[in-house]
């Protein structure tokens, strides 16, 4: 089975029907989106397709890019592109297999050395959970057989998102559960447009990360040779050791599926009947250990310490507008620096696109090797791609102030709720994240409403300086923050509780303090709004006798 010829990728067509296609069919205009039953499979498959097209396309100018965006390539054109790497996508057989360790073999292993196929899925309980009978929510054996199509997807999903798996079982090239950000058109035009929007000119991509002179196939697809042809025993793998396209095909885990002992039945993932359900695999430690200045084009990065950038990962609390600026335009603060995914920056800075677009954001929130949650959302970009450099600077400054102000108000609200519920000096245990979650969720519609207006404003030339142009939206945002904080305090968090369970005096004092702080100077200063000068206090003078 070759994954470039096989019909194995689940998709959704415009007529509402689910279908399966081969990769060379993605140019068909009626194919709208991927349609796997698992959201992490959809996230992995879109990266598979982006990586495949980016690795093989000869496109090397914006003019060519625009031509293929306006008129998707034919099936024959895509077959020609993919033919160059066809040998790397064999999924069965005795030789090199897609995303499987070149040197491992299943026919020489004892039965006790095999893992159940369900362990390929990231949420599967680990060895310790199984030994201690702690698999309470996701039970052992929840996936006992995968069809070859789902097995291939599960394997790629694991290698792309790999969390730490114990001694010698390394994380993915971007760490465990990386955050991925993609630009998509709105409304969605087709699967091809989603893929092509996130592909760049060949010369630009090859200069991103890695050594473009390493053109031997195994420097791109590491399963085509023994891993020690790239990484010395006990060593690390840095970008300079491989081709730039390796970022899409990283292989931190040494795995080989047992495809000699398959069974027939229904796949536990897609639900389709198969004559070749894969039930087990072998794995060994000491796979590719990715270290160094890797820069994946589809992930944003943050500065962990001076000149050291690490990929971002979803965190408890989910995905919200608080991180919109970092994902889209970047943050250059004194305490926090974030770089958008290089592909996002490339699209917004070079594509000169007309129309509306969104940012598709997804990834696993991992606690070491345990998956806490899969997060996925899309965020509006409105007409940001049509803004010039000065317009983007206006947006960057305005939104940075808005987020700082919202952080400040969230702190004030959290402190007020605590003061209303507990006496000063009381030892309080527990999480207060629910207060923040309510505040950020409630202010999100207002944020994007004002952002849309700000982007419209940024598209127009103006002789006014930045501070003057931001004064009106900053005032509106201040009003939004104050009203939301007071509504939450009075209506949901504190005021809704039965009076007999509260201390009215403490509640009133907390409310008054919150209100005074909200209308105080600090919030105005944060938003760059004028602050009334305070009149100097008159000193009393004693009359001389």
Short mmCIF file of C-alpha atoms in Angstrom, two decimals:
data_model
loop_
_atom_site.label_atom_id
_atom_site.label_comp_id
_atom_site.label_asym_id
_atom_site.label_seq_id
_atom_site.Cartn_x
_atom_site.Cartn_y
_atom_site.Cartn_z
CA UNK A 1 0.00 0.00 0.00
CA UNK A 2 1.47 3.33 -1.09
CA UNK A 3 -0.04 6.36 0.65
CA UNK A 4 0.33 8.53 -2.47
CA UNK A 5 -1.79 6.18 -4.60
CA UNK A 6 -4.12 4.70 -1.98
CA UNK A 7 -7.61 6.14 -1.44
CA UNK A 8 -7.34 6.62 2.34
CA UNK A 9 -7.91 10.27 3.37
CA UNK A 10 -11.46 11.01 4.67
CA UNK A 11 -12.96 14.22 3.26
CA UNK A 12 -16.21 16.17 3.22
CA UNK A 13 -17.66 17.18 -0.14
CA UNK A 14 -19.86 20.20 -0.87
CA UNK A 15 -22.92 17.97 -1.27
CA UNK A 16 -22.54 16.88 2.38
CA UNK A 17 -21.26 13.38 1.61
CA UNK A 18 -18.23 11.86 3.31
CA UNK A 19 -15.72 10.36 0.90
CA UNK A 20 -12.17 9.01 0.81
CA UNK A 21 -9.52 10.23 -1.60
CA UNK A 22 -5.89 9.79 -2.59
CA UNK A 23 -3.58 12.80 -2.02
CA UNK A 24 -3.48 13.67 -5.73
CA UNK A 25 -7.24 14.37 -5.60
CA UNK A 26 -7.01 17.38 -3.25
CA UNK A 27 -7.31 19.78 -6.18
CA UNK A 28 -10.93 18.74 -6.81
CA UNK A 29 -13.01 21.88 -6.14
CA UNK A 30 -15.97 20.09 -4.52
CA UNK A 31 -13.79 18.73 -1.68
CA UNK A 32 -14.32 21.18 1.18
CA UNK A 33 -12.45 19.80 4.19
CA UNK A 34 -11.01 16.78 5.94
CA UNK A 35 -13.54 14.58 7.69
CA UNK A 36 -11.90 12.08 10.04
CA UNK A 37 -13.86 11.04 13.11
CA UNK A 38 -11.08 12.27 15.39
CA UNK A 39 -10.15 15.99 15.42
CA UNK A 40 -6.48 15.21 16.07
CA UNK A 41 -6.50 13.08 12.90
CA UNK A 42 -7.82 16.04 10.91
CA UNK A 43 -5.09 18.24 12.38
CA UNK A 44 -2.43 15.69 11.48
CA UNK A 45 -3.80 15.02 7.98
CA UNK A 46 -3.85 18.70 6.99
CA UNK A 47 -0.20 18.94 8.10
CA UNK A 48 0.54 15.78 6.11
CA UNK A 49 -0.91 17.37 2.98
CA UNK A 50 0.80 20.73 3.55
CA UNK A 51 4.10 18.96 4.14
CA UNK A 52 3.67 16.79 1.06
CA UNK A 53 2.87 19.73 -1.22
CA UNK A 54 5.58 21.94 0.31
CA UNK A 55 8.17 19.19 -0.11
CA UNK A 56 7.37 18.52 -3.76
CA UNK A 57 6.07 21.74 -5.36
CA UNK A 58 8.36 23.48 -7.88
CA UNK A 59 6.50 26.78 -7.28
CA UNK A 60 9.02 29.54 -6.64
CA UNK A 61 7.31 32.91 -7.14
CA UNK A 62 4.24 34.73 -5.91
CA UNK A 63 2.93 34.85 -9.47
CA UNK A 64 3.05 31.05 -9.68
CA UNK A 65 1.51 30.77 -6.23
CA UNK A 66 -1.37 33.04 -7.24
CA UNK A 67 -1.96 31.06 -10.43
CA UNK A 68 -2.33 27.79 -8.53
CA UNK A 69 -4.52 29.51 -5.92
CA UNK A 70 -6.89 30.85 -8.57
CA UNK A 71 -6.92 27.63 -10.61
CA UNK A 72 -6.04 24.49 -8.57
CA UNK A 73 -3.70 22.01 -10.27
CA UNK A 74 -5.05 18.98 -12.06
CA UNK A 75 -4.72 15.45 -10.73
CA UNK A 76 -2.00 14.77 -13.33
CA UNK A 77 0.03 17.77 -12.18
CA UNK A 78 -0.12 16.67 -8.57
CA UNK A 79 0.81 13.11 -9.54
CA UNK A 80 3.88 14.49 -11.29
CA UNK A 81 4.88 16.46 -8.20
CA UNK A 82 4.38 13.52 -5.84
CA UNK A 83 6.10 10.97 -8.08
CA UNK A 84 9.47 12.37 -6.95
CA UNK A 85 8.94 11.03 -3.42
CA UNK A 86 6.70 8.02 -4.04
CA UNK A 87 9.16 5.50 -2.58
CA UNK A 88 9.02 7.24 0.80
CA UNK A 89 5.32 6.53 1.24
CA UNK A 90 5.24 2.74 1.11
CA UNK A 91 3.32 1.62 4.17
CA UNK A 92 3.77 -2.16 3.97
CA UNK A 93 6.46 -4.61 2.89
CA UNK A 94 9.83 -5.80 4.17
CA UNK A 95 11.81 -2.63 3.46
CA UNK A 96 11.41 1.01 4.42
CA UNK A 97 7.91 1.90 5.61
CA UNK A 98 6.29 5.30 6.11
CA UNK A 99 7.05 6.70 9.58
CA UNK A 100 8.43 3.35 10.81
CA UNK A 101 11.95 2.59 12.01
CA UNK A 102 14.14 1.25 9.21
CA UNK A 103 16.02 -1.29 11.34
CA UNK A 104 13.18 -2.78 13.42
CA UNK A 105 11.50 -6.02 12.41
CA UNK A 106 8.45 -7.67 13.93
CA UNK A 107 9.14 -11.29 13.00
CA UNK A 108 12.01 -11.62 15.50
CA UNK A 109 10.15 -10.28 18.55
CA UNK A 110 8.47 -12.21 21.35
CA UNK A 111 4.77 -11.64 21.91
CA UNK A 112 5.56 -9.96 25.23
CA UNK A 113 7.49 -7.23 23.38
CA UNK A 114 4.45 -5.99 21.44
CA UNK A 115 2.19 -3.08 22.35
CA UNK A 116 -1.56 -2.96 21.66
CA UNK A 117 -2.30 -0.79 18.63
CA UNK A 118 -4.47 1.49 20.78
CA UNK A 119 -1.30 2.79 22.45
CA UNK A 120 -0.56 4.72 19.26
CA UNK A 121 -3.43 7.04 20.16
CA UNK A 122 -2.18 9.91 22.30
CA UNK A 123 -4.93 9.72 24.92
CA UNK A 124 -4.27 6.00 25.58
CA UNK A 125 -3.43 5.17 29.23
CA UNK A 126 0.28 4.70 29.89
CA UNK A 127 2.07 1.72 31.37
CA UNK A 128 1.90 3.03 34.95
CA UNK A 129 -1.84 3.69 34.67
CA UNK A 130 -2.37 0.14 33.46
CA UNK A 131 -0.18 -1.41 36.17
CA UNK A 132 -1.93 0.56 38.92
CA UNK A 133 -5.43 0.12 37.43
CA UNK A 134 -5.87 3.89 37.05
CA UNK A 135 -7.38 3.77 33.56
CA UNK A 136 -10.72 5.02 34.92
CA UNK A 137 -11.94 7.20 32.05
CA UNK A 138 -10.14 5.87 28.98
CA UNK A 139 -10.05 2.11 29.39
CA UNK A 140 -7.41 -0.31 28.18
CA UNK A 141 -8.43 -2.05 24.98
CA UNK A 142 -10.59 0.90 23.83
CA UNK A 143 -9.00 0.49 20.40
CA UNK A 144 -7.93 -3.07 19.67
CA UNK A 145 -7.81 -2.98 15.88
CA UNK A 146 -7.15 -0.23 13.32
CA UNK A 147 -7.57 -0.48 9.57
CA UNK A 148 -4.36 0.31 7.62
CA UNK A 149 -5.68 3.79 6.76
CA UNK A 150 -6.34 4.73 10.39
CA UNK A 151 -3.12 3.04 11.49
CA UNK A 152 -1.16 5.26 9.08
CA UNK A 153 -2.98 8.34 10.35
CA UNK A 154 -2.49 7.38 14.01
CA UNK A 155 1.21 6.79 13.40
CA UNK A 156 1.70 10.18 11.74
CA UNK A 157 -0.39 11.87 14.45
CA UNK A 158 1.81 10.39 17.18
CA UNK A 159 5.11 11.25 15.48
CA UNK A 160 3.91 14.82 14.85
CA UNK A 161 2.58 15.41 18.39
CA UNK A 162 4.64 12.92 20.41
CA UNK A 163 4.66 13.64 24.15
CA UNK A 164 7.40 12.39 26.43
CA UNK A 165 7.00 8.64 26.75
CA UNK A 166 9.50 7.75 29.44
CA UNK A 167 13.22 7.06 29.25
CA UNK A 168 14.42 7.28 25.64
CA UNK A 169 10.97 7.83 24.12
CA UNK A 170 11.37 11.38 22.88
CA UNK A 171 8.97 14.21 22.11
CA UNK A 172 8.21 15.47 18.63
CA UNK A 173 10.37 17.98 16.83
CA UNK A 174 8.21 20.73 18.41
CA UNK A 175 7.81 19.08 21.81
CA UNK A 176 4.77 17.26 23.16
CA UNK A 177 1.46 18.45 21.73
CA UNK A 178 2.63 21.49 19.71
CA UNK A 179 0.31 24.35 18.82
CA UNK A 180 -0.34 24.64 15.08
CA UNK A 181 -1.69 27.79 13.39
CA UNK A 182 -2.93 27.81 9.80
CA UNK A 183 -4.53 30.52 7.69
CA UNK A 184 -7.81 29.53 6.02
CA UNK A 185 -10.22 31.44 3.79
CA UNK A 186 -13.68 32.32 5.07
CA UNK A 187 -15.96 30.98 3.89
CA UNK A 188 -13.85 27.91 3.14
CA UNK A 189 -13.36 27.54 -0.62
CA UNK A 190 -11.90 24.02 -0.81
CA UNK A 191 -9.39 21.71 0.82
CA UNK A 192 -6.86 22.72 -1.84
CA UNK A 193 -7.10 26.39 -0.86
CA UNK A 194 -6.58 25.51 2.81
CA UNK A 195 -3.44 23.56 1.94
CA UNK A 196 -2.07 26.02 -0.62
CA UNK A 197 -2.53 29.05 1.64
CA UNK A 198 0.00 27.44 3.98
CA UNK A 199 2.63 26.65 1.35
CA UNK A 200 5.32 29.13 0.38
CA UNK A 201 7.78 29.66 -2.48
CA UNK A 202 10.47 27.00 -2.66
CA UNK A 203 13.47 29.30 -2.13
CA UNK A 204 11.81 30.95 0.87
CA UNK A 205 11.00 27.61 2.47
CA UNK A 206 14.45 26.13 1.90
CA UNK A 207 16.02 29.09 3.69
CA UNK A 208 13.81 28.65 6.76
CA UNK A 209 15.56 25.92 8.77
CA UNK A 210 17.98 23.13 7.86
CA UNK A 211 20.61 22.45 5.21
CA UNK A 212 19.17 22.55 1.68
CA UNK A 213 22.31 20.88 0.29
CA UNK A 214 21.41 17.59 2.03
CA UNK A 215 19.29 16.24 -0.80
CA UNK A 216 19.59 12.49 -0.16
CA UNK A 217 16.03 11.19 0.48
CA UNK A 218 16.70 10.01 4.04
CA UNK A 219 17.60 13.57 5.10
CA UNK A 220 13.96 14.46 4.35
CA UNK A 221 12.25 11.15 5.18
CA UNK A 222 14.27 9.60 8.03
CA UNK A 223 12.65 6.17 7.78
CA UNK A 224 14.40 5.51 4.44
CA UNK A 225 17.70 4.60 6.12
CA UNK A 226 19.13 3.52 9.44
CA UNK A 227 18.73 6.44 11.84
CA UNK A 228 22.46 6.42 12.62
CA UNK A 229 23.13 7.72 9.12
CA UNK A 230 21.81 11.03 10.52
CA UNK A 231 22.10 10.84 14.30
CA UNK A 232 25.06 9.19 16.02
CA UNK A 233 24.32 6.66 18.76
CA UNK A 234 23.36 8.59 21.89
CA UNK A 235 23.51 11.87 19.98
CA UNK A 236 21.07 14.59 19.01
CA UNK A 237 19.59 15.80 15.73
CA UNK A 238 19.94 19.50 14.92
CA UNK A 239 18.53 21.37 11.89
CA UNK A 240 21.93 21.54 10.17
CA UNK A 241 22.03 17.73 9.95
CA UNK A 242 18.96 17.41 7.72
CA UNK A 243 17.08 18.96 4.80
CA UNK A 244 14.61 21.79 5.60
CA UNK A 245 11.62 19.60 4.63
CA UNK A 246 12.50 17.24 7.50
CA UNK A 247 10.44 19.52 9.78
CA UNK A 248 7.26 17.96 8.35
CA UNK A 249 8.49 14.37 8.64
CA UNK A 250 10.15 14.18 12.05
CA UNK A 251 10.27 10.71 13.62
CA UNK A 252 11.09 10.80 17.35
CA UNK A 253 9.63 7.35 18.05
CA UNK A 254 11.11 4.04 16.88
CA UNK A 255 8.00 2.06 15.89
CA UNK A 256 7.17 -0.76 13.48
CA UNK A 257 3.66 -2.07 12.96
CA UNK A 258 3.03 -5.80 12.87
CA UNK A 259 1.36 -6.16 9.49
CA UNK A 260 2.04 -9.90 9.24
CA UNK A 261 -0.50 -10.86 11.90
CA UNK A 262 -3.57 -8.82 11.02
CA UNK A 263 -7.21 -9.82 11.56
CA UNK A 264 -10.50 -9.01 9.88
CA UNK A 265 -13.23 -6.95 11.51
CA UNK A 266 -14.44 -3.41 12.12
CA UNK A 267 -11.92 -0.61 12.66
CA UNK A 268 -12.26 0.89 16.14
CA UNK A 269 -11.57 4.38 14.81
CA UNK A 270 -13.40 4.87 11.51
CA UNK A 271 -15.94 2.04 11.94
CA UNK A 272 -15.33 0.55 8.49
CA UNK A 273 -14.83 -3.15 7.82
CA UNK A 274 -11.30 -4.26 6.96
CA UNK A 275 -9.60 -7.55 6.12
CA UNK A 276 -6.30 -6.30 7.57
CA UNK A 277 -6.85 -4.78 11.00
CA UNK A 278 -3.53 -3.94 12.64
CA UNK A 279 -3.61 -5.02 16.30
CA UNK A 280 -0.09 -4.47 17.61
CA UNK A 281 3.33 -2.91 17.07
CA UNK A 282 6.81 -2.90 18.53
CA UNK A 283 8.68 0.12 19.79
CA UNK A 284 12.21 0.70 21.04
CA UNK A 285 13.75 3.70 22.82
CA UNK A 286 16.39 6.10 21.50
CA UNK A 287 14.73 7.48 18.40
CA UNK A 288 15.55 10.88 16.91
CA UNK A 289 16.28 13.33 19.72
CA UNK A 290 15.58 16.75 18.23
CA UNK A 291 17.60 19.59 19.76
CA UNK A 292 18.76 22.98 18.58
CA UNK A 293 17.17 25.96 16.87
CA UNK A 294 14.32 24.20 15.05
CA UNK A 295 11.73 26.49 13.49
CA UNK A 296 8.62 24.75 12.24
CA UNK A 297 6.78 27.02 9.76
CA UNK A 298 3.34 26.20 11.17
CA UNK A 299 3.94 26.95 14.86
CA UNK A 300 4.39 30.21 16.84
CA UNK A 301 7.41 30.51 19.14
CA UNK A 302 8.08 32.30 22.42
CA UNK A 303 11.37 33.49 23.87
CA UNK A 304 12.13 31.35 26.94
CA UNK A 305 15.39 33.20 27.61
CA UNK A 306 17.46 35.65 25.56
CA UNK A 307 17.92 34.33 22.02
CA UNK A 308 16.29 30.97 22.80
CA UNK A 309 12.94 30.37 21.14
CA UNK A 310 10.64 27.45 21.91
CA UNK A 311 7.42 26.35 20.18
CA UNK A 312 4.15 27.27 21.89
CA UNK A 313 1.78 24.64 23.27
CA UNK A 314 -1.88 24.81 24.33
CA UNK A 315 -2.34 25.41 28.06
CA UNK A 316 -5.18 24.75 30.53
CA UNK A 317 -7.96 27.24 29.94
CA UNK A 318 -8.08 26.77 26.19
CA UNK A 319 -7.58 29.06 23.23
CA UNK A 320 -8.80 32.64 23.43
CA UNK A 321 -8.31 36.13 22.11
CA UNK A 322 -5.65 36.78 24.76
CA UNK A 323 -3.11 35.13 22.46
CA UNK A 324 -4.47 36.44 19.14
CA UNK A 325 -1.79 39.12 18.82
CA UNK A 326 1.09 36.74 19.47
CA UNK A 327 -0.21 34.20 16.99
CA UNK A 328 -0.88 36.75 14.26
CA UNK A 329 1.47 39.75 14.52
CA UNK A 330 3.78 38.87 17.39
CA UNK A 331 4.51 40.39 20.78
CA UNK A 332 7.68 42.34 21.54
CA UNK A 333 7.24 43.28 25.18
CA UNK A 334 9.90 43.62 27.84
CA UNK A 335 8.69 40.53 29.69
CA UNK A 336 7.20 38.48 26.86
CA UNK A 337 8.19 37.97 23.24
CA UNK A 338 6.23 35.82 20.77
CA UNK A 339 6.90 35.20 17.09
CA UNK A 340 3.98 34.09 14.89
CA UNK A 341 4.38 30.96 12.80
CA UNK A 342 6.66 31.97 9.94
CA UNK A 343 4.04 30.87 7.42
CA UNK A 344 1.44 33.17 9.01
CA UNK A 345 3.88 36.09 8.79
CA UNK A 346 4.67 35.18 5.19
CA UNK A 347 1.02 35.15 4.14
CA UNK A 348 0.12 38.40 5.88
CA UNK A 349 3.29 40.17 4.75
CA UNK A 350 3.74 38.93 1.18
CA UNK A 351 0.55 37.50 -0.30
CA UNK A 352 -1.46 40.72 -0.84
CA UNK A 353 -4.68 38.74 -0.44
CA UNK A 354 -8.14 40.24 -0.79
CA UNK A 355 -11.07 39.05 1.27
CA UNK A 356 -11.70 37.55 4.70
CA UNK A 357 -9.52 34.96 6.40
CA UNK A 358 -9.36 33.14 9.72
CA UNK A 359 -6.64 31.57 11.82
CA UNK A 360 -7.19 27.85 12.49
CA UNK A 361 -5.51 26.97 15.79
CA UNK A 362 -5.25 23.49 17.31
CA UNK A 363 -3.14 21.18 19.45
CA UNK A 364 -2.98 18.96 22.53
CA UNK A 365 -2.66 20.30 26.05
CA UNK A 366 -0.19 17.77 27.48
CA UNK A 367 0.87 17.13 31.07
CA UNK A 368 4.11 15.33 30.31
CA UNK A 369 2.88 12.10 28.68
CA UNK A 370 -0.78 12.58 29.66
CA UNK A 371 -3.19 14.29 27.26
CA UNK A 372 -5.39 16.68 29.25
CA UNK A 373 -7.38 18.08 26.34
CA UNK A 374 -7.46 18.65 22.59
CA UNK A 375 -8.09 22.33 21.81
CA UNK A 376 -9.21 23.62 18.45
CA UNK A 377 -10.73 26.90 17.29
CA UNK A 378 -10.68 29.48 14.53
CA UNK A 379 -10.17 33.21 15.02
CA UNK A 380 -11.07 36.01 12.61
CA UNK A 381 -8.38 37.96 10.76
CA UNK A 382 -10.91 40.14 8.91
CA UNK A 383 -9.10 42.24 6.28
CA UNK A 384 -5.72 42.15 8.02
CA UNK A 385 -3.99 40.80 4.91
CA UNK A 386 -4.90 44.05 3.10
CA UNK A 387 -3.22 46.29 5.71
CA UNK A 388 0.15 47.82 4.96
CA UNK A 389 3.08 47.83 7.38
CA UNK A 390 1.94 51.02 9.15
CA UNK A 391 -1.58 49.64 9.49
CA UNK A 392 -0.29 46.46 11.11
CA UNK A 393 1.80 48.51 13.54
CA UNK A 394 -1.34 50.42 14.55
CA UNK A 395 -3.17 47.15 15.19
CA UNK A 396 -0.20 45.69 17.04
CA UNK A 397 0.04 48.64 19.43
CA UNK A 398 -3.70 48.89 19.98
CA UNK A 399 -4.26 45.19 20.66
CA UNK A 400 -1.19 44.95 22.91
CA UNK A 401 -2.68 47.70 25.11
CA UNK A 402 -6.08 46.01 25.08
CA UNK A 403 -4.64 42.70 26.30
CA UNK A 404 -2.57 44.38 29.01
CA UNK A 405 -5.67 46.28 30.17
CA UNK A 406 -7.78 43.11 30.16
CA UNK A 407 -5.12 41.31 32.22
CA UNK A 408 -5.23 44.14 34.75
CA UNK A 409 -9.02 44.09 35.01
CA UNK A 410 -9.07 40.28 35.32
CA UNK A 411 -6.69 40.64 38.28
CA UNK A 412 -8.91 43.31 39.87
CA UNK A 413 -12.01 41.15 39.45
CA UNK A 414 -10.29 38.06 40.85
CA UNK A 415 -9.04 40.03 43.87
CA UNK A 416 -12.49 41.54 44.49
CA UNK A 417 -14.21 38.15 44.41
CA UNK A 418 -11.68 36.77 46.85
CA UNK A 419 -12.14 39.76 49.18
CA UNK A 420 -15.93 39.37 49.04
CA UNK A 421 -15.81 35.69 49.97
CA UNK A 422 -12.99 35.60 52.50
CA UNK A 423 -11.78 37.88 55.25
CA UNK A 424 -8.44 39.58 54.91
CA UNK A 425 -5.56 37.31 55.90
CA UNK A 426 -7.60 34.12 55.57
CA UNK A 427 -5.74 31.11 54.14
CA UNK A 428 -7.45 30.31 50.86
CA UNK A 429 -6.74 27.17 48.86
CA UNK A 430 -8.02 26.27 45.44
CA UNK A 431 -8.00 27.51 41.88
CA UNK A 432 -9.41 30.86 40.78
CA UNK A 433 -9.20 30.13 37.07
CA UNK A 434 -13.00 30.06 36.78
CA UNK A 435 -13.08 33.82 37.41
CA UNK A 436 -10.57 34.47 34.64
CA UNK A 437 -12.34 32.05 32.30
CA UNK A 438 -15.66 33.84 32.78
CA UNK A 439 -14.08 37.25 32.24
CA UNK A 440 -12.11 36.36 29.08
CA UNK A 441 -15.07 34.51 27.59
CA UNK A 442 -17.49 37.35 28.28
CA UNK A 443 -15.21 40.03 26.78
CA UNK A 444 -14.34 38.04 23.63
CA UNK A 445 -17.26 39.24 21.43
CA UNK A 446 -16.51 42.86 22.28
CA UNK A 447 -12.82 42.36 21.55
CA UNK A 448 -13.42 41.02 18.06
CA UNK A 449 -16.06 43.64 17.32
CA UNK A 450 -13.57 46.40 18.13
CA UNK A 451 -10.77 44.55 16.35
CA UNK A 452 -12.83 44.45 13.15
CA UNK A 453 -13.34 48.23 13.37
CA UNK A 454 -9.64 48.79 14.09
CA UNK A 455 -8.57 46.72 11.08
CA UNK A 456 -10.98 48.68 8.87
CA UNK A 457 -9.46 51.88 10.22
CA UNK A 458 -5.91 50.58 9.67
CA UNK A 459 -6.62 49.99 5.99
CA UNK A 460 -7.08 53.73 5.46
CA UNK A 461 -4.28 56.28 5.34
CA UNK A 462 -4.37 58.96 8.05
CA UNK A 463 -2.34 62.00 9.06
CA UNK A 464 -3.20 61.46 12.74
CA UNK A 465 -0.58 59.92 14.99
CA UNK A 466 -1.10 56.46 16.44
CA UNK A 467 -2.26 57.63 19.87
CA UNK A 468 -4.95 59.84 18.39
CA UNK A 469 -6.23 57.07 16.11
CA UNK A 470 -6.45 54.65 19.03
CA UNK A 471 -8.21 56.95 21.50
CA UNK A 472 -11.77 56.12 20.45
CA UNK A 473 -11.36 52.29 20.31
CA UNK A 474 -9.36 52.39 23.56
CA UNK A 475 -12.19 54.26 25.27
CA UNK A 476 -14.69 51.72 23.95
CA UNK A 477 -12.55 48.84 25.21
CA UNK A 478 -12.23 50.47 28.63
CA UNK A 479 -16.03 50.70 28.86
CA UNK A 480 -16.35 47.05 27.78
CA UNK A 481 -13.92 45.89 30.47
CA UNK A 482 -15.51 47.94 33.28
CA UNK A 483 -19.07 46.91 32.46
CA UNK A 484 -18.15 43.24 32.13
CA UNK A 485 -16.22 43.13 35.40
CA UNK A 486 -19.05 44.77 37.33
CA UNK A 487 -21.71 42.58 35.72
CA UNK A 488 -19.78 39.42 36.59
CA UNK A 489 -19.15 40.51 40.16
CA UNK A 490 -22.74 41.62 40.82
CA UNK A 491 -24.66 39.16 38.68
CA UNK A 492 -22.83 35.83 38.55
CA UNK A 493 -19.84 35.48 40.82
CA UNK A 494 -20.85 37.22 44.05
CA UNK A 495 -24.23 38.93 43.77
CA UNK A 496 -26.12 35.78 42.76
CA UNK A 497 -25.28 33.88 45.97
CA UNK A 498 -27.94 33.68 48.76
CA UNK A 499 -27.64 36.62 51.15
CA UNK A 500 -27.53 34.35 54.21
CA UNK A 501 -24.31 32.82 52.93
CA UNK A 502 -22.54 36.13 52.50
CA UNK A 503 -21.05 38.88 54.58
CA UNK A 504 -22.86 41.98 53.22
CA UNK A 505 -20.33 44.41 54.57
CA UNK A 506 -17.41 42.53 53.03
CA UNK A 507 -19.24 42.27 49.72
CA UNK A 508 -20.04 45.99 49.68
CA UNK A 509 -16.46 46.94 50.49
CA UNK A 510 -15.12 44.62 47.77
CA UNK A 511 -17.59 46.06 45.25
CA UNK A 512 -16.67 49.65 46.09
CA UNK A 513 -12.96 48.89 45.89
CA UNK A 514 -13.40 47.16 42.53
CA UNK A 515 -15.39 50.06 41.16
CA UNK A 516 -12.84 52.61 42.35
CA UNK A 517 -9.98 50.65 40.80
CA UNK A 518 -11.82 50.21 37.51
CA UNK A 519 -12.48 53.92 37.20
CA UNK A 520 -9.02 54.81 38.49
CA UNK A 521 -6.04 56.17 36.59
CA UNK A 522 -4.11 52.92 36.07
CA UNK A 523 -6.56 51.47 33.54
CA UNK A 524 -6.58 54.76 31.63
CA UNK A 525 -2.78 54.88 31.63
CA UNK A 526 -2.56 51.30 30.38
CA UNK A 527 -4.78 52.22 27.43
CA UNK A 528 -2.94 55.46 26.72
CA UNK A 529 -5.95 57.57 27.64
CA UNK A 530 -5.64 61.04 29.18
CA UNK A 531 -5.60 61.19 32.95
CA UNK A 532 -6.88 64.22 34.79
CA UNK A 533 -4.12 66.00 36.62
CA UNK A 534 -4.59 65.82 40.34
CA UNK A 535 -4.81 69.12 42.17
CA UNK A 536 -2.03 69.52 44.73
CA UNK A 537 -3.21 69.30 48.30
CA UNK A 538 -3.22 72.61 50.15
CA UNK A 539 -1.00 72.62 53.17
CA UNK A 540 -2.50 74.17 56.26
CA UNK A 541 -0.53 77.03 57.71
CA UNK A 542 -0.72 77.84 61.40
CA UNK A 543 -1.19 81.47 62.25
CA UNK A 544 1.74 82.97 64.15
CA UNK A 545 1.04 84.30 67.55
#
